PDB file of C-alpha atoms in Angstrom:
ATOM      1  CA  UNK A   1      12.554 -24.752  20.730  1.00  0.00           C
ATOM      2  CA  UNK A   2      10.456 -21.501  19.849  1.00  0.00           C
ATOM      3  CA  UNK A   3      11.498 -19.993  22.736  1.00  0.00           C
ATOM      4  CA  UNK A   4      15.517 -20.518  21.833  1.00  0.00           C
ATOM      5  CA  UNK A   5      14.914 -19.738  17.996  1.00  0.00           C
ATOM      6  CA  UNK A   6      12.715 -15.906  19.366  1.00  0.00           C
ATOM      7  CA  UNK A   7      15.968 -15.468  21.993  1.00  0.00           C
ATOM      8  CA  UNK A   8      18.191 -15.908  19.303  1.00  0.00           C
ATOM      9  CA  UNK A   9      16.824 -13.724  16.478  1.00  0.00           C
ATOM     10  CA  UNK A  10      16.233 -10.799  19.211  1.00  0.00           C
ATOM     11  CA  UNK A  11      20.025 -11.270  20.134  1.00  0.00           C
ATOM     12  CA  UNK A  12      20.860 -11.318  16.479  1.00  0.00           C
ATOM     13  CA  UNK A  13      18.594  -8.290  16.269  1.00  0.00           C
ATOM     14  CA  UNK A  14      19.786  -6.436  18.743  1.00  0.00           C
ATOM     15  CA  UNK A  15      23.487  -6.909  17.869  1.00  0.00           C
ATOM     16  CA  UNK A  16      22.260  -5.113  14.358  1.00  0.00           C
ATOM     17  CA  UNK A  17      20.930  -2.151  16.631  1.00  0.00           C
ATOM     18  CA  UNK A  18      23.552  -1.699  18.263  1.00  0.00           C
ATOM     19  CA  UNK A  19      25.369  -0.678  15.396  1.00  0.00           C
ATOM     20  CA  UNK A  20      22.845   2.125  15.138  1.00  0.00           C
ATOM     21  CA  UNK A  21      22.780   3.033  18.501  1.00  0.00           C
ATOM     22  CA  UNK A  22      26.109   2.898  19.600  1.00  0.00           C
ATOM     23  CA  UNK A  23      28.199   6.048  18.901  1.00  0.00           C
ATOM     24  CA  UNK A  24      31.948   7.064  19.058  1.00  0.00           C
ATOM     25  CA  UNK A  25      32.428  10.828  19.789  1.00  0.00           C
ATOM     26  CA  UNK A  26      34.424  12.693  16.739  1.00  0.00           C
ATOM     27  CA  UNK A  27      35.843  16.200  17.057  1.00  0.00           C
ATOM     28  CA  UNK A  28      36.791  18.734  14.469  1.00  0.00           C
ATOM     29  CA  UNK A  29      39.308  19.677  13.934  1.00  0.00           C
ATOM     30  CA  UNK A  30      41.407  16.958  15.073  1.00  0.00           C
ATOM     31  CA  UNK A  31      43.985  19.208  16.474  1.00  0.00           C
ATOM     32  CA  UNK A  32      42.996  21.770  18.590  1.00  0.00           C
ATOM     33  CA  UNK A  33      38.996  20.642  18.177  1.00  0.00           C
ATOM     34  CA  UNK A  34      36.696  23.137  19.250  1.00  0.00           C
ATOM     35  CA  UNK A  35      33.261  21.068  18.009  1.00  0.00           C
ATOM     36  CA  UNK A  36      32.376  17.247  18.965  1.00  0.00           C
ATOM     37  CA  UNK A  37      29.576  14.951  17.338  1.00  0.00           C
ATOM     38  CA  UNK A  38      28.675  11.449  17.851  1.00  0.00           C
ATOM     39  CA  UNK A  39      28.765   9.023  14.886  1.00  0.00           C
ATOM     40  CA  UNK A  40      27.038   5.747  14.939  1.00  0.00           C
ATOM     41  CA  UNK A  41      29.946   2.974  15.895  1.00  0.00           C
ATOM     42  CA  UNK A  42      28.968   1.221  12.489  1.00  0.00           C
ATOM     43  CA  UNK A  43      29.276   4.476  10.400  1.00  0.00           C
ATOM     44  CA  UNK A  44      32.400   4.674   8.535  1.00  0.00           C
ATOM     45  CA  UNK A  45      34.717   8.043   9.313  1.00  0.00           C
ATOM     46  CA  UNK A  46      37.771   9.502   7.204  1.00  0.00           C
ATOM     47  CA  UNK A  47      39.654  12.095   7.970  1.00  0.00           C
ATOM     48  CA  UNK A  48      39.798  15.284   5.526  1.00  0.00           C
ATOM     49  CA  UNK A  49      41.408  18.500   5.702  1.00  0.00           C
ATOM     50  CA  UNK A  50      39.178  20.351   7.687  1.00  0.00           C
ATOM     51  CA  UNK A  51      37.069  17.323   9.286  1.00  0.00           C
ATOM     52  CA  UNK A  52      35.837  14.568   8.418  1.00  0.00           C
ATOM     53  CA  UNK A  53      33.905  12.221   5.799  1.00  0.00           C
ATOM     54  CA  UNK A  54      31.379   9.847   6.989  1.00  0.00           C
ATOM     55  CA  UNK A  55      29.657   6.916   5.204  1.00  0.00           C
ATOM     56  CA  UNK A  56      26.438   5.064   6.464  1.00  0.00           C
ATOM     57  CA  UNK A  57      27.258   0.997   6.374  1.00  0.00           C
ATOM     58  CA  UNK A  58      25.129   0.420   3.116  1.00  0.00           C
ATOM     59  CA  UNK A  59      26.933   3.907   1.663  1.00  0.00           C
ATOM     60  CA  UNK A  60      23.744   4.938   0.769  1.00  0.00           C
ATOM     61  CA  UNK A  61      24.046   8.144   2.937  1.00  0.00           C
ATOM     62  CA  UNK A  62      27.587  10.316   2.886  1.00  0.00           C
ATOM     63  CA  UNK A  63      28.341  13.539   4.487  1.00  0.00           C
ATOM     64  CA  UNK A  64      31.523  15.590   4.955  1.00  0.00           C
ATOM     65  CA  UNK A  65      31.459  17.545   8.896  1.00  0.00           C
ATOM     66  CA  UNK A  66      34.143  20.272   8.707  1.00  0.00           C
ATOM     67  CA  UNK A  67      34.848  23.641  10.357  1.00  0.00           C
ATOM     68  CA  UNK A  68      35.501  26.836   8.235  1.00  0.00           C
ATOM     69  CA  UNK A  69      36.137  30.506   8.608  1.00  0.00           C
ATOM     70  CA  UNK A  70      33.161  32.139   6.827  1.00  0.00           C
ATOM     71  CA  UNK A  71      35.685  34.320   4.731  1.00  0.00           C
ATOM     72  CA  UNK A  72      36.290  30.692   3.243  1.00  0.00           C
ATOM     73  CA  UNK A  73      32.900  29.182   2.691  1.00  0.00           C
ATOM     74  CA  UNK A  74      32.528  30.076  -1.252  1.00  0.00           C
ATOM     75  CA  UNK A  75      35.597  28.204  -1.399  1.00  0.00           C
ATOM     76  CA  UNK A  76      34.587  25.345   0.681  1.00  0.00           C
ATOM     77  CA  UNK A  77      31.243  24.870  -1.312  1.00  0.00           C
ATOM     78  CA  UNK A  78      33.008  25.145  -4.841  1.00  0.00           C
ATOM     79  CA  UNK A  79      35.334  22.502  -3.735  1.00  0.00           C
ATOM     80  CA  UNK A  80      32.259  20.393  -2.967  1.00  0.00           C
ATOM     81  CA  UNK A  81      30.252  20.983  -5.884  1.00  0.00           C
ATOM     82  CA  UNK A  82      33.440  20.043  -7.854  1.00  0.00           C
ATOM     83  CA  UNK A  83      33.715  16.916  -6.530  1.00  0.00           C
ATOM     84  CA  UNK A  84      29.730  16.200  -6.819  1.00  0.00           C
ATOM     85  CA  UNK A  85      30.449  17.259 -10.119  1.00  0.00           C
ATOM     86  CA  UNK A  86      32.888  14.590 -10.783  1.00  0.00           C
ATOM     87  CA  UNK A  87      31.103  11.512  -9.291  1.00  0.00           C
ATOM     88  CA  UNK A  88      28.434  12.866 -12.113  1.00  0.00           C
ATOM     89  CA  UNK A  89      25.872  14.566 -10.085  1.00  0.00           C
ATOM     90  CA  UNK A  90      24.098  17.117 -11.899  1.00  0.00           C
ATOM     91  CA  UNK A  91      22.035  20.425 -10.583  1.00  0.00           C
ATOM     92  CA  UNK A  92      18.551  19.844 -11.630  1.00  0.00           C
ATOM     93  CA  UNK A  93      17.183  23.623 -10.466  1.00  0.00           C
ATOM     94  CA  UNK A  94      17.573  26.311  -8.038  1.00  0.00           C
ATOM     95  CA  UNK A  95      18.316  26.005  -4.335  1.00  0.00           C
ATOM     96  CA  UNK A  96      15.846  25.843  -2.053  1.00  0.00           C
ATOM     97  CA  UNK A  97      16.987  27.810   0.999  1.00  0.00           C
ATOM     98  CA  UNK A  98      15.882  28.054   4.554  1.00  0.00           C
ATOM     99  CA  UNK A  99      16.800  29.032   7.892  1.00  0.00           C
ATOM    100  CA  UNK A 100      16.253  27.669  11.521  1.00  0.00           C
ATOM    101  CA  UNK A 101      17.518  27.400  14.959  1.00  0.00           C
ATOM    102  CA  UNK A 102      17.652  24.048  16.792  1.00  0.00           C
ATOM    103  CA  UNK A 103      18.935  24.725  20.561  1.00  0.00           C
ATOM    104  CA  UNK A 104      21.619  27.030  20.181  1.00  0.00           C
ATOM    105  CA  UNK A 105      22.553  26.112  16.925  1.00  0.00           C
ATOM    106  CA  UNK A 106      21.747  28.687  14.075  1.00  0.00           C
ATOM    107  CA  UNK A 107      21.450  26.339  10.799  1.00  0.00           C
ATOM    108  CA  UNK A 108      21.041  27.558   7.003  1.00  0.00           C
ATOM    109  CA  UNK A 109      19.962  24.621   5.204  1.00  0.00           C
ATOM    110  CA  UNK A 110      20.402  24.974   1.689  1.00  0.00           C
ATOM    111  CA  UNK A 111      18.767  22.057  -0.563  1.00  0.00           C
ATOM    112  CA  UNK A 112      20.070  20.944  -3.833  1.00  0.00           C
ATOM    113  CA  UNK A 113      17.468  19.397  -6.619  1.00  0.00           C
ATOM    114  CA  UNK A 114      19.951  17.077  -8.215  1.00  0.00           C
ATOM    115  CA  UNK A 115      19.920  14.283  -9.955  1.00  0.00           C
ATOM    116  CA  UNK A 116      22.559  10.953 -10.245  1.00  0.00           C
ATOM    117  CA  UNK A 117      22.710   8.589 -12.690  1.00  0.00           C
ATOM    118  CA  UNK A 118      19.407   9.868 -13.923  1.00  0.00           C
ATOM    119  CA  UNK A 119      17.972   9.594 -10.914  1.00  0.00           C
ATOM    120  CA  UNK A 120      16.848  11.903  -8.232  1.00  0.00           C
ATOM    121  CA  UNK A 121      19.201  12.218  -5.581  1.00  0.00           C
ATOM    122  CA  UNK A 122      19.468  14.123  -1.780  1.00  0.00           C
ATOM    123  CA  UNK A 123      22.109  16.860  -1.624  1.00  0.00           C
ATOM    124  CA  UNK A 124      22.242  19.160   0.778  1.00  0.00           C
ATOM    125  CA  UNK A 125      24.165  21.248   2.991  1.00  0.00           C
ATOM    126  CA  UNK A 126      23.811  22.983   6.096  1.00  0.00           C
ATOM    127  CA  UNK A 127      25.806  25.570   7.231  1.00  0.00           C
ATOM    128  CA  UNK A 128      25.968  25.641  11.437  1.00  0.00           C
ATOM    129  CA  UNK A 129      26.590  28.271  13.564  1.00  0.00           C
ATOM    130  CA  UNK A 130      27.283  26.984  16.721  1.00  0.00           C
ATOM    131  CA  UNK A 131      28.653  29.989  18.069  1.00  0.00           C
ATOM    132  CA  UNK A 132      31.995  28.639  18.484  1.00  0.00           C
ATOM    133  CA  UNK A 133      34.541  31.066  20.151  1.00  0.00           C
ATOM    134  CA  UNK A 134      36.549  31.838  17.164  1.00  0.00           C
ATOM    135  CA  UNK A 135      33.970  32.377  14.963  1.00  0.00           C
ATOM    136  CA  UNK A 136      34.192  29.403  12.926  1.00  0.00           C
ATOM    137  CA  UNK A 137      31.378  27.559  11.435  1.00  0.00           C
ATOM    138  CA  UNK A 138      30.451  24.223  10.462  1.00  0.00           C
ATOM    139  CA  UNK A 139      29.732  23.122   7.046  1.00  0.00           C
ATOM    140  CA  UNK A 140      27.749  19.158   6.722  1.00  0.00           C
ATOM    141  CA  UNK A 141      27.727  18.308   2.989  1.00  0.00           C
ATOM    142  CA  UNK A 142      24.939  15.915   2.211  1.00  0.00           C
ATOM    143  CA  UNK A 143      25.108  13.027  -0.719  1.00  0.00           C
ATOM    144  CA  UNK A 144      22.230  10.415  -0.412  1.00  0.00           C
ATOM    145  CA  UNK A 145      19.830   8.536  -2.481  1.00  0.00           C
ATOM    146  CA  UNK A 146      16.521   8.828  -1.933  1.00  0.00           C
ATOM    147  CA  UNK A 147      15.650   5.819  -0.014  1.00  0.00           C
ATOM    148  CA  UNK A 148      18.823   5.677   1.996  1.00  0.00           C
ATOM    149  CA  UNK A 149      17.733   9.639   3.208  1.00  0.00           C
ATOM    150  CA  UNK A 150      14.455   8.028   4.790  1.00  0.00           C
ATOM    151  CA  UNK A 151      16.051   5.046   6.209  1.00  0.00           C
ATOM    152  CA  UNK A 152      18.759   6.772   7.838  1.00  0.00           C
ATOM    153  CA  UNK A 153      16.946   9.996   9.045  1.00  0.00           C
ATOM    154  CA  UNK A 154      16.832   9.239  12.976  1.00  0.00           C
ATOM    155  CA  UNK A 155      20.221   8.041  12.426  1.00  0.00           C
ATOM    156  CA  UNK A 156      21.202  11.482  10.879  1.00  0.00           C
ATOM    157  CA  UNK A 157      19.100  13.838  12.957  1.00  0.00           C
ATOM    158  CA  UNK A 158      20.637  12.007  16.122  1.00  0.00           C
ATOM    159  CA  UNK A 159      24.139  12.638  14.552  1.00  0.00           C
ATOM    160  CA  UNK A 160      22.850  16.312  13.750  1.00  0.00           C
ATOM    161  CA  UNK A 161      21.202  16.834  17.231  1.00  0.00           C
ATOM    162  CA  UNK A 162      24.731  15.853  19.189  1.00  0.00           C
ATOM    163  CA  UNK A 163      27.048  18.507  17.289  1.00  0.00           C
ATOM    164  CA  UNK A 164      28.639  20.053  20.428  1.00  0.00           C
ATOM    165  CA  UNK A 165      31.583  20.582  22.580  1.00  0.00           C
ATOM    166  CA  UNK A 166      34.539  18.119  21.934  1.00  0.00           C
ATOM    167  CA  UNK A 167      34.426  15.320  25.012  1.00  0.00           C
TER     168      UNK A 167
END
């Protein structure tokens, strides 16, 4: 009976992995994509205007993948901040900004003290150049609590890590 009752809570706990581990290939933009990352099967996706918004299952992590001409990026970013704005996040000091390459991928990663609710809160966004033939770049903004940063980081570096060409 122990033996049946360890098989069954690894299959039940592997079946919760897999959620994690498997991943469905999106590319940006939809039409004509020129940029492909992998998104964990039981992530949520939306399409937006210029990519796409993605939710972790327990919505404690959100981020919006799009591509953007950088003539267009102040405009991007205000749009964002807007709608942080809205859902009642509030700036809580200046950016903290820093640059680094990871592969071929030239990454400004710009971090956001913020608060929510009252509460501290994870905003960030990092702007990609992944040297895409027509000079476009991608833009990931970042929304997530705290503790739903930590327990979704491998997730999120993994999704991070696979930004590539469309498959």
């Amino acid at each position: 009976m122990a033996d049946f009752k360890r098989m069954v809570i690894g299959a039940a706990l592997l079946a919760c992995l897999a959620g994690e581990v498997a991943a469905r290939q999106i590319n940006l933009p939809s039409r004509a994509p020129i940029v492909g990352i992998d998104v964990p099967a039981a992530w949520k996706t939306s399409p937006t205007s210029r990519g796409v918004e993605v939710k972790s299952p327990d919505e404690e992590v959100f981020f919006w993948l799009e591509t953007y001409r950088p003539a267009d990026e102040a405009a991007v970013r205000k749009e964002h901040n807007g709608y942080f704005a809205g859902q009642g996040v509030t700036m809580a000091g200046d950016p903290q900004i820093s640059r680094f390459e990871e592969g071929s991928l030239k990454v400004q990663a710009t971090d956001l003290p913020a608060t929510w609710q009252g509460k501290p809160t994870v905003l960030r966004y990092l702007a990609i150049d992944a040297g895409l033939p027509d000079g476009r770049m991608v833009l990931l903004s970042y929304w997530a609590s705290p503790e739903g940063d930590r327990r979704h980081a491998a997730a999120f570096k993994a999704i991070v890590n696979s930004l590539g060409s469309p498959k």
